[in-house]
Amino acid sequence: MLLPKQTVYRSLGIDYKGIKAGEEPIPDIDKHEILIKIKAVSLNYRDIAAADGTYGFPIKKGHVPCSDGAGEVVKVGSQVHNIQVGDRVVAAFDPTHFYGVQRDWLHGHGAPVDGMLQQYKAVAAVGVIRLPKDTHLSYAEAASLVCTGVTAWNCLYGGIPYVAGQSILLLGTGGVSITTLILAKAAGAKTIITSSSNEKLKYVKEKYGVDYTINYMEHPDWEKEVLQLTNGEGVDFVIENGGAGTIAKSIASVKRGGQVPIVGFLAKSDEMPNVSIMVLSKSCSVRGIAVGSMQLFEDLVQFVHTKKLHLPVEKEFGFTNDGVIAAFDYLKSGAHIGKIVIRVD
Ligand SMILES: NC(=O)c1ccc[n+]([C@@H]2O[C@H](COP(=O)([O-])OP(=O)(O)OC[C@H]3O[C@@H](n4cnc5c(N)ncnc54)[C@H](OP(=O)(O)O)[C@@H]3O)[C@@H](O)[C@H]2O)c1
């Protein structure tokens, strides 16, 4: 018997402009899997890098892009007892990563393993989080928890945990920064955010209530502004999105004994500063972040649900060739504040 078809996007070119829709069979499931009717897919910078071939980790040629998807369960395997048809679920970034640190890069959706940019996705039942029945989260918000949300939560709680009242510096107004800002504010943090744009800073102050803002173009020595705002001591956490181009200023901005979770690589530089001397002199902790485990994901969903937090979905696009490319274009432009989502109708 021929299976019904679904629309699946695959990365078929040399960059994200080569992502194209095709017709493929709806996947069958085994006894431990569920079939999700995807409702929303949230984008990450990684999705551009994977499509462009610049992602520093394994990529399957012709992969289905995007790690972050949420939807409704339409079929469950015979041995799945904790999930039912009709449940709202969100799939983990790596369904084999249950606890502790990431042990390999072989199972992440949207690069080595086909991702979420399709109408139906079969996944292991143990690799999803079932959203509470009375959740306030939209599918778009739930999808935005997967990579960005867990990464933000990992920064705050995956190492030496954040303590209420501590100060947190966020670099730029992208998805990781704004999501961490929302979580940090809800947990009682003093927050500082940087941006290249005064309009964005105004928006973030009004919409998300960040305590202090710094324009890093107007203040190239922004670490001095951070020290001034923190009584000369520095912040407890710097969420390090920039990489080689910002690490020196980030360490200069952190308090003695503070923490610098290393998340991103947005700010390029030909030179790498002497990080070991800087870390030593600040007695600070620098920790590489690789998204996070199911354990962190569960804790995050519980926190967001209990606190009725909304995730920062800034703009949604349609599930058409034009809509998908426009969504990627928008992400690439850097004009966004927070998360970009593709609605899968
Ligand atoms: N390690 C992990 O597990 C993990 C997980 C998620 C993301 N990431 C990485 O983390 C980084 C951020 O991800 P994202 O999803 O938040 O990206 P994004 O949404 O694309 O963020 C882009 C924003 O970053 C800011 N930015 C760019 N260059 C900057 C610079 N030199 N200094 C300060 N800010 C700068 C800009 O903000 P303004 O326009 O306001 O200046 C820009 O709009 C990326 O490198 C991504 O690959 C890593």
Tab-separated table of C-alpha atoms and ligand atoms in Angstrom:
chain	number	residue	atom	x	y	z
A	1	MET	CA	0.000	0.000	0.000
A	2	LEU	CA	1.316	3.476	-0.899
A	3	LEU	CA	1.745	5.760	2.106
A	4	PRO	CA	0.311	9.273	1.962
A	5	LYS	CA	2.819	11.974	1.090
A	6	GLN	CA	4.067	14.937	3.052
A	7	THR	CA	6.016	18.111	2.252
A	8	VAL	CA	9.649	17.893	3.344
A	9	TYR	CA	12.313	20.607	2.950
A	10	ARG	CA	15.876	19.494	2.248
A	11	SER	CA	19.101	21.445	1.991
A	12	LEU	CA	20.051	20.725	-1.629
A	13	GLY	CA	22.305	23.633	-2.634
A	14	ILE	CA	25.545	25.190	-1.534
A	15	ASP	CA	23.840	27.569	0.871
A	16	TYR	CA	20.452	28.066	2.544
A	17	LYS	CA	18.948	29.463	-0.686
A	18	GLY	CA	19.121	25.859	-1.874
A	19	ILE	CA	16.599	24.633	0.707
A	20	LYS	CA	13.689	23.241	-1.358
A	21	ALA	CA	10.387	21.470	-0.744
A	22	GLY	CA	9.705	17.979	-2.053
A	23	GLU	CA	7.099	15.267	-1.629
A	24	GLU	CA	8.084	12.248	0.479
A	25	PRO	CA	6.203	9.460	2.227
A	26	ILE	CA	5.003	10.122	5.755
A	27	PRO	CA	7.411	8.045	7.872
A	28	ASP	CA	6.239	4.889	9.555
A	29	ILE	CA	6.999	4.457	13.264
A	30	ASP	CA	8.383	1.557	15.244
A	31	LYS	CA	6.921	0.379	18.537
A	32	HIS	CA	8.938	2.855	20.660
A	33	GLU	CA	8.333	5.898	18.453
A	34	ILE	CA	5.666	8.531	17.987
A	35	LEU	CA	4.648	10.466	14.879
A	36	ILE	CA	4.433	14.237	15.362
A	37	LYS	CA	2.399	16.533	13.118
A	38	ILE	CA	4.816	19.472	13.238
A	39	LYS	CA	3.102	22.815	13.891
A	40	ALA	CA	6.029	25.194	14.344
A	41	VAL	CA	9.757	25.213	13.597
A	42	SER	CA	12.075	27.723	15.237
A	43	LEU	CA	15.299	28.838	13.519
A	44	ASN	CA	18.826	29.070	14.891
A	45	TYR	CA	22.015	30.539	13.466
A	46	ARG	CA	23.228	26.909	13.298
A	47	ASP	CA	20.608	26.194	10.607
A	48	ILE	CA	22.276	28.710	8.281
A	49	ALA	CA	25.741	27.306	9.086
A	50	ALA	CA	24.550	23.712	8.436
A	51	ALA	CA	23.004	24.688	5.084
A	52	ASP	CA	26.072	26.749	4.089
A	53	GLY	CA	28.462	23.934	5.040
A	54	THR	CA	30.231	26.168	7.580
A	55	TYR	CA	28.940	24.328	10.654
A	56	GLY	CA	31.929	22.937	12.525
A	57	PHE	CA	30.270	19.564	13.213
A	58	PRO	CA	29.054	16.631	11.069
A	59	ILE	CA	26.360	17.430	8.483
A	60	LYS	CA	24.416	14.944	6.373
A	61	LYS	CA	24.331	16.065	2.729
A	62	GLY	CA	20.755	16.835	1.713
A	63	HIS	CA	19.578	16.950	5.310
A	64	VAL	CA	16.197	18.214	6.485
A	65	PRO	CA	17.119	21.488	8.257
A	66	CYS	CA	16.232	22.787	11.725
A	67	SER	CA	16.563	21.253	15.160
A	68	ASP	CA	13.600	22.905	16.816
A	69	GLY	CA	10.069	21.634	16.295
A	70	ALA	CA	6.863	21.340	18.297
A	71	GLY	CA	3.599	19.716	17.334
A	72	GLU	CA	0.770	17.338	18.019
A	73	VAL	CA	1.110	13.577	18.372
A	74	VAL	CA	-0.876	11.768	15.657
A	75	LYS	CA	0.342	8.187	16.120
A	76	VAL	CA	2.039	6.243	18.931
A	77	GLY	CA	3.978	2.968	18.801
A	78	SER	CA	2.574	-0.129	20.482
A	79	GLN	CA	5.094	0.077	23.348
A	80	VAL	CA	4.634	3.786	24.085
A	81	HIS	CA	2.571	4.168	27.245
A	82	ASN	CA	3.289	7.701	28.475
A	83	ILE	CA	2.230	9.671	25.393
A	84	GLN	CA	-1.143	9.698	23.669
A	85	VAL	CA	-2.513	10.822	20.339
A	86	GLY	CA	-3.464	14.501	20.707
A	87	ASP	CA	-0.686	15.354	23.189
A	88	ARG	CA	1.337	18.509	22.477
A	89	VAL	CA	5.030	17.705	22.423
A	90	VAL	CA	8.358	19.303	21.727
A	91	ALA	CA	11.273	17.198	20.489
A	92	ALA	CA	14.725	17.392	22.083
A	93	PHE	CA	17.681	18.762	20.104
A	94	ASP	CA	19.468	15.406	20.571
A	95	PRO	CA	17.095	12.621	21.623
A	96	THR	CA	20.000	10.468	22.918
A	97	HIS	CA	21.282	13.088	25.377
A	98	PHE	CA	19.467	12.407	28.629
A	99	TYR	CA	21.826	13.827	31.262
A	100	GLY	CA	25.335	15.236	31.758
A	101	VAL	CA	27.427	16.651	28.923
A	102	GLN	CA	27.012	16.081	25.184
A	103	ARG	CA	29.093	12.997	24.357
A	104	ASP	CA	29.085	13.236	20.553
A	105	TRP	CA	27.665	15.288	17.681
A	106	LEU	CA	26.032	12.404	15.831
A	107	HIS	CA	22.384	12.703	16.809
A	108	GLY	CA	21.400	16.384	16.702
A	109	HIS	CA	18.349	17.137	14.593
A	110	GLY	CA	18.897	19.322	11.548
A	111	ALA	CA	22.527	18.463	10.711
A	112	PRO	CA	23.701	14.832	11.067
A	113	VAL	CA	20.082	13.695	11.592
A	114	ASP	CA	17.119	14.958	9.557
A	115	GLY	CA	15.429	17.853	11.302
A	116	MET	CA	12.011	19.387	11.750
A	117	LEU	CA	11.321	21.315	8.537
A	118	GLN	CA	8.690	18.829	7.401
A	119	GLN	CA	5.040	18.148	8.114
A	120	TYR	CA	5.473	14.877	9.988
A	121	LYS	CA	8.430	13.641	12.012
A	122	ALA	CA	8.902	10.227	13.624
A	123	VAL	CA	10.924	10.374	16.855
A	124	ALA	CA	11.700	8.120	19.813
A	125	ALA	CA	9.051	8.657	22.474
A	126	VAL	CA	11.798	9.100	25.090
A	127	GLY	CA	13.202	12.005	23.053
A	128	VAL	CA	10.300	14.401	23.532
A	129	ILE	CA	8.860	16.523	26.308
A	130	ARG	CA	5.101	16.355	26.714
A	131	LEU	CA	3.812	19.869	27.378
A	132	PRO	CA	1.425	20.272	30.319
A	133	LYS	CA	-2.230	20.013	29.221
A	134	ASP	CA	-2.909	23.563	30.450
A	135	THR	CA	0.221	25.108	28.969
A	136	HIS	CA	0.090	28.774	28.009
A	137	LEU	CA	2.802	28.204	25.390
A	138	SER	CA	2.029	28.417	21.679
A	139	TYR	CA	3.660	25.858	19.390
A	140	ALA	CA	5.995	28.639	18.182
A	141	GLU	CA	7.104	29.380	21.735
A	142	ALA	CA	7.476	25.690	22.576
A	143	ALA	CA	9.688	25.135	19.510
A	144	SER	CA	11.844	28.094	20.604
A	145	LEU	CA	12.708	26.248	23.816
A	146	VAL	CA	14.592	23.423	22.097
A	147	CYS	CA	18.047	24.764	21.215
A	148	THR	CA	17.999	28.382	22.388
A	149	GLY	CA	15.968	27.755	25.535
A	150	VAL	CA	17.982	24.780	26.740
A	151	THR	CA	21.232	26.584	25.905
A	152	ALA	CA	20.134	29.583	27.975
A	153	TRP	CA	19.058	27.326	30.858
A	154	ASN	CA	22.339	25.410	30.657
A	155	CYS	CA	24.282	28.705	30.914
A	156	LEU	CA	22.476	29.555	34.131
A	157	TYR	CA	22.012	26.149	35.772
A	158	GLY	CA	24.191	23.553	34.001
A	159	GLY	CA	27.375	24.519	35.866
A	160	ILE	CA	27.721	26.389	39.156
A	161	PRO	CA	24.072	27.427	39.366
A	162	TYR	CA	22.885	31.005	39.140
A	163	VAL	CA	21.681	32.426	42.466
A	164	ALA	CA	18.807	34.916	42.668
A	165	GLY	CA	20.035	38.501	42.725
A	166	GLN	CA	23.181	37.891	40.692
A	167	SER	CA	24.038	40.037	37.663
A	168	ILE	CA	24.058	38.783	34.070
A	169	LEU	CA	25.524	40.352	30.928
A	170	LEU	CA	23.980	39.439	27.547
A	171	LEU	CA	25.781	40.131	24.266
A	172	GLY	CA	23.541	41.262	21.401
A	173	THR	CA	19.783	40.905	21.023
A	174	GLY	CA	19.559	37.523	19.267
A	175	GLY	CA	17.641	34.455	20.398
A	176	VAL	CA	20.049	33.228	23.067
A	177	SER	CA	20.453	36.664	24.651
A	178	ILE	CA	16.760	37.540	24.809
A	179	THR	CA	15.734	34.085	26.016
A	180	THR	CA	18.374	34.190	28.769
A	181	LEU	CA	17.186	37.678	29.653
A	182	ILE	CA	13.605	36.423	30.111
A	183	LEU	CA	14.693	33.464	32.272
A	184	ALA	CA	17.122	35.610	34.280
A	185	LYS	CA	14.599	38.379	34.961
A	186	ALA	CA	12.046	35.804	36.118
A	187	ALA	CA	14.676	34.428	38.505
A	188	GLY	CA	15.478	37.839	39.995
A	189	ALA	CA	18.658	38.804	38.158
A	190	LYS	CA	20.113	42.241	37.502
A	191	THR	CA	20.547	42.302	33.722
A	192	ILE	CA	22.670	44.226	31.229
A	193	ILE	CA	22.362	43.811	27.457
A	194	THR	CA	24.514	45.101	24.592
A	195	SER	CA	23.479	45.811	21.008
A	196	SER	CA	24.701	47.561	17.886
A	197	SER	CA	21.362	49.361	17.660
A	198	ASN	CA	19.758	51.962	19.939
A	199	GLU	CA	16.336	51.100	18.489
A	200	LYS	CA	16.790	47.479	19.517
A	201	LEU	CA	17.968	48.518	22.988
A	202	LYS	CA	14.914	50.750	23.431
A	203	TYR	CA	12.637	47.883	22.353
A	204	VAL	CA	14.328	45.396	24.702
A	205	LYS	CA	14.097	47.825	27.615
A	206	GLU	CA	10.392	48.468	27.015
A	207	LYS	CA	9.347	44.922	26.160
A	208	TYR	CA	11.596	42.788	28.380
A	209	GLY	CA	12.511	45.206	31.178
A	210	VAL	CA	16.279	44.788	30.952
A	211	ASP	CA	17.916	46.869	33.689
A	212	TYR	CA	20.783	48.416	31.708
A	213	THR	CA	21.680	48.765	28.036
A	214	ILE	CA	24.992	49.428	26.253
A	215	ASN	CA	25.476	50.146	22.552
A	216	TYR	CA	28.655	48.225	21.712
A	217	MET	CA	29.238	50.267	18.537
A	218	GLU	CA	29.056	53.589	20.405
A	219	HIS	CA	31.089	52.092	23.259
A	220	PRO	CA	33.722	49.811	21.701
A	221	ASP	CA	35.214	49.501	25.232
A	222	TRP	CA	31.885	48.237	26.555
A	223	GLU	CA	33.573	46.291	29.357
A	224	LYS	CA	34.326	49.660	31.001
A	225	GLU	CA	30.603	50.512	30.926
A	226	VAL	CA	29.843	47.128	32.515
A	227	LEU	CA	32.330	47.772	35.308
A	228	GLN	CA	30.851	51.212	35.891
A	229	LEU	CA	27.337	49.716	36.184
A	230	THR	CA	28.530	47.103	38.670
A	231	ASN	CA	30.437	49.207	41.152
A	232	GLY	CA	33.740	48.328	39.509
A	233	GLU	CA	33.297	44.624	40.336
A	234	GLY	CA	31.916	43.157	37.099
A	235	VAL	CA	28.971	40.819	36.570
A	236	ASP	CA	28.431	37.320	37.963
A	237	PHE	CA	27.695	35.829	34.508
A	238	VAL	CA	28.608	36.807	30.943
A	239	ILE	CA	26.678	34.811	28.337
A	240	GLU	CA	29.463	34.664	25.717
A	241	ASN	CA	27.906	34.693	22.239
A	242	GLY	CA	30.720	36.379	20.383
A	243	GLY	CA	33.713	34.032	20.571
A	244	ALA	CA	37.173	35.178	19.548
A	245	GLY	CA	35.982	38.749	18.872
A	246	THR	CA	34.482	39.354	22.336
A	247	ILE	CA	36.073	36.902	24.781
A	248	ALA	CA	38.695	39.344	26.113
A	249	LYS	CA	36.088	42.008	26.878
A	250	SER	CA	33.760	39.399	28.354
A	251	ILE	CA	36.408	38.217	30.802
A	252	ALA	CA	37.228	41.848	31.609
A	253	SER	CA	33.491	42.316	32.369
A	254	VAL	CA	33.119	39.363	34.736
A	255	LYS	CA	33.459	39.532	38.500
A	256	ARG	CA	36.335	37.711	40.198
A	257	GLY	CA	35.135	34.137	40.609
A	258	GLY	CA	32.304	34.722	38.113
A	259	GLN	CA	31.232	32.592	35.183
A	260	VAL	CA	31.577	32.864	31.420
A	261	PRO	CA	29.530	30.199	29.635
A	262	ILE	CA	30.873	29.965	26.064
A	263	VAL	CA	27.950	29.767	23.648
A	264	GLY	CA	28.634	31.338	20.271
A	265	PHE	CA	30.984	32.537	17.606
A	266	LEU	CA	29.261	35.633	16.167
A	267	ALA	CA	32.179	38.060	16.458
A	268	LYS	CA	35.103	37.040	14.279
A	269	SER	CA	38.730	37.924	15.019
A	270	ASP	CA	42.042	36.858	13.526
A	271	GLU	CA	43.689	36.979	16.931
A	272	MET	CA	42.835	34.985	20.006
A	273	PRO	CA	43.714	36.795	23.233
A	274	ASN	CA	45.651	35.102	26.026
A	275	VAL	CA	42.541	33.629	27.620
A	276	SER	CA	44.391	31.461	30.136
A	277	ILE	CA	46.134	34.439	31.791
A	278	MET	CA	42.889	36.428	31.804
A	279	VAL	CA	40.908	33.566	33.345
A	280	LEU	CA	43.622	32.909	35.879
A	281	SER	CA	43.762	36.551	36.979
A	282	LYS	CA	39.952	36.704	37.361
A	283	SER	CA	39.673	33.226	38.962
A	284	CYS	CA	36.593	32.874	36.784
A	285	SER	CA	35.025	29.741	35.277
A	286	VAL	CA	34.842	29.417	31.493
A	287	ARG	CA	32.588	26.537	30.397
A	288	GLY	CA	31.735	25.354	26.895
A	289	ILE	CA	28.002	24.976	26.321
A	290	ALA	CA	26.616	22.382	23.908
A	291	VAL	CA	22.846	22.945	24.053
A	292	GLY	CA	21.895	20.650	26.976
A	293	SER	CA	20.364	17.429	28.174
A	294	MET	CA	16.781	16.203	28.489
A	295	GLN	CA	17.180	16.758	32.242
A	296	LEU	CA	17.877	20.470	31.678
A	297	PHE	CA	15.072	20.613	29.097
A	298	GLU	CA	12.538	19.211	31.586
A	299	ASP	CA	13.607	21.682	34.270
A	300	LEU	CA	13.327	24.529	31.758
A	301	VAL	CA	9.803	23.553	30.630
A	302	GLN	CA	8.708	23.290	34.267
A	303	PHE	CA	10.107	26.751	35.066
A	304	VAL	CA	8.604	28.412	32.000
A	305	HIS	CA	5.238	26.740	32.634
A	306	THR	CA	5.132	27.572	36.345
A	307	LYS	CA	6.182	31.184	35.812
A	308	LYS	CA	3.893	31.519	32.741
A	309	LEU	CA	6.788	32.991	30.766
A	310	HIS	CA	6.464	33.803	27.081
A	311	LEU	CA	9.317	33.040	24.703
A	312	PRO	CA	10.509	35.878	22.438
A	313	VAL	CA	8.976	34.904	19.087
A	314	GLU	CA	9.455	38.057	17.032
A	315	LYS	CA	8.279	37.030	13.585
A	316	GLU	CA	6.560	34.049	11.931
A	317	PHE	CA	6.820	32.902	8.314
A	318	GLY	CA	4.761	30.491	6.192
A	319	PHE	CA	5.628	26.906	5.207
A	320	THR	CA	6.259	27.683	1.516
A	321	ASN	CA	9.495	27.871	-0.497
A	322	ASP	CA	9.292	31.678	-0.373
A	323	GLY	CA	8.358	31.730	3.319
A	324	VAL	CA	11.236	29.437	4.301
A	325	ILE	CA	13.863	31.426	2.363
A	326	ALA	CA	12.449	34.709	3.704
A	327	ALA	CA	12.744	33.349	7.254
A	328	PHE	CA	16.395	32.381	6.685
A	329	ASP	CA	17.077	35.751	4.983
A	330	TYR	CA	15.648	37.534	8.017
A	331	LEU	CA	17.803	35.514	10.402
A	332	LYS	CA	20.888	36.157	8.278
A	333	SER	CA	20.146	39.915	8.167
A	334	GLY	CA	20.489	40.208	11.958
A	335	ALA	CA	17.499	42.569	11.990
A	336	HIS	CA	15.586	40.292	14.372
A	337	ILE	CA	15.229	40.553	18.147
A	338	GLY	CA	14.716	37.101	19.623
A	339	LYS	CA	13.321	34.139	17.658
A	340	ILE	CA	12.128	33.539	14.114
A	341	VAL	CA	9.564	30.803	13.488
A	342	ILE	CA	8.116	28.957	10.481
A	343	ARG	CA	4.480	27.921	10.980
A	344	VAL	CA	3.788	24.495	9.541
A	345	ASP	CA	0.132	24.412	8.485
B	1	LIG	N1	26.701	26.332	22.039
B	1	LIG	C1	25.425	26.095	21.816
B	1	LIG	O1	24.868	25.083	22.235
B	1	LIG	C2	24.646	27.111	21.052
B	1	LIG	C3	23.244	27.104	21.078
B	1	LIG	C4	22.563	28.142	20.425
B	1	LIG	C5	23.282	29.118	19.755
B	1	LIG	N2	24.637	29.056	19.711
B	1	LIG	C6	25.440	30.100	19.060
B	1	LIG	O2	25.285	31.284	19.853
B	1	LIG	C7	25.347	32.437	19.032
B	1	LIG	C8	24.084	33.245	19.222
B	1	LIG	O3	22.993	32.490	18.741
B	1	LIG	P1	21.603	33.195	18.484
B	1	LIG	O4	20.668	32.126	18.040
B	1	LIG	O5	21.220	34.059	19.633
B	1	LIG	O6	22.006	34.092	17.239
B	1	LIG	P2	21.186	35.224	16.545
B	1	LIG	O7	19.767	35.203	16.987
B	1	LIG	O8	21.474	35.119	15.110
B	1	LIG	O9	21.892	36.541	17.163
B	1	LIG	C9	22.331	37.525	16.321
B	1	LIG	C10	22.627	38.787	17.132
B	1	LIG	O10	23.881	38.699	17.795
B	1	LIG	C11	24.403	39.987	17.947
B	1	LIG	N3	25.800	40.079	17.539
B	1	LIG	C12	26.333	39.832	16.345
B	1	LIG	N4	27.641	40.130	16.353
B	1	LIG	C13	27.919	40.568	17.593
B	1	LIG	C14	29.075	41.072	18.234
B	1	LIG	N5	30.218	41.189	17.560
B	1	LIG	N6	28.988	41.427	19.529
B	1	LIG	C15	27.841	41.330	20.208
B	1	LIG	N7	26.692	40.886	19.648
B	1	LIG	C16	26.749	40.523	18.359
B	1	LIG	C17	23.581	40.932	17.090
B	1	LIG	O11	22.771	41.685	17.984
B	1	LIG	P3	22.520	43.251	17.770
B	1	LIG	O12	21.869	43.377	16.415
B	1	LIG	O13	21.640	43.616	18.887
B	1	LIG	O14	23.859	43.936	17.807
B	1	LIG	C18	22.760	39.987	16.239
B	1	LIG	O15	21.508	40.491	15.908
B	1	LIG	C19	25.575	31.912	17.607
B	1	LIG	O16	26.944	31.904	17.336
B	1	LIG	C20	25.031	30.485	17.674
B	1	LIG	O17	25.588	29.652	16.700
B	1	LIG	C21	25.325	28.077	20.341
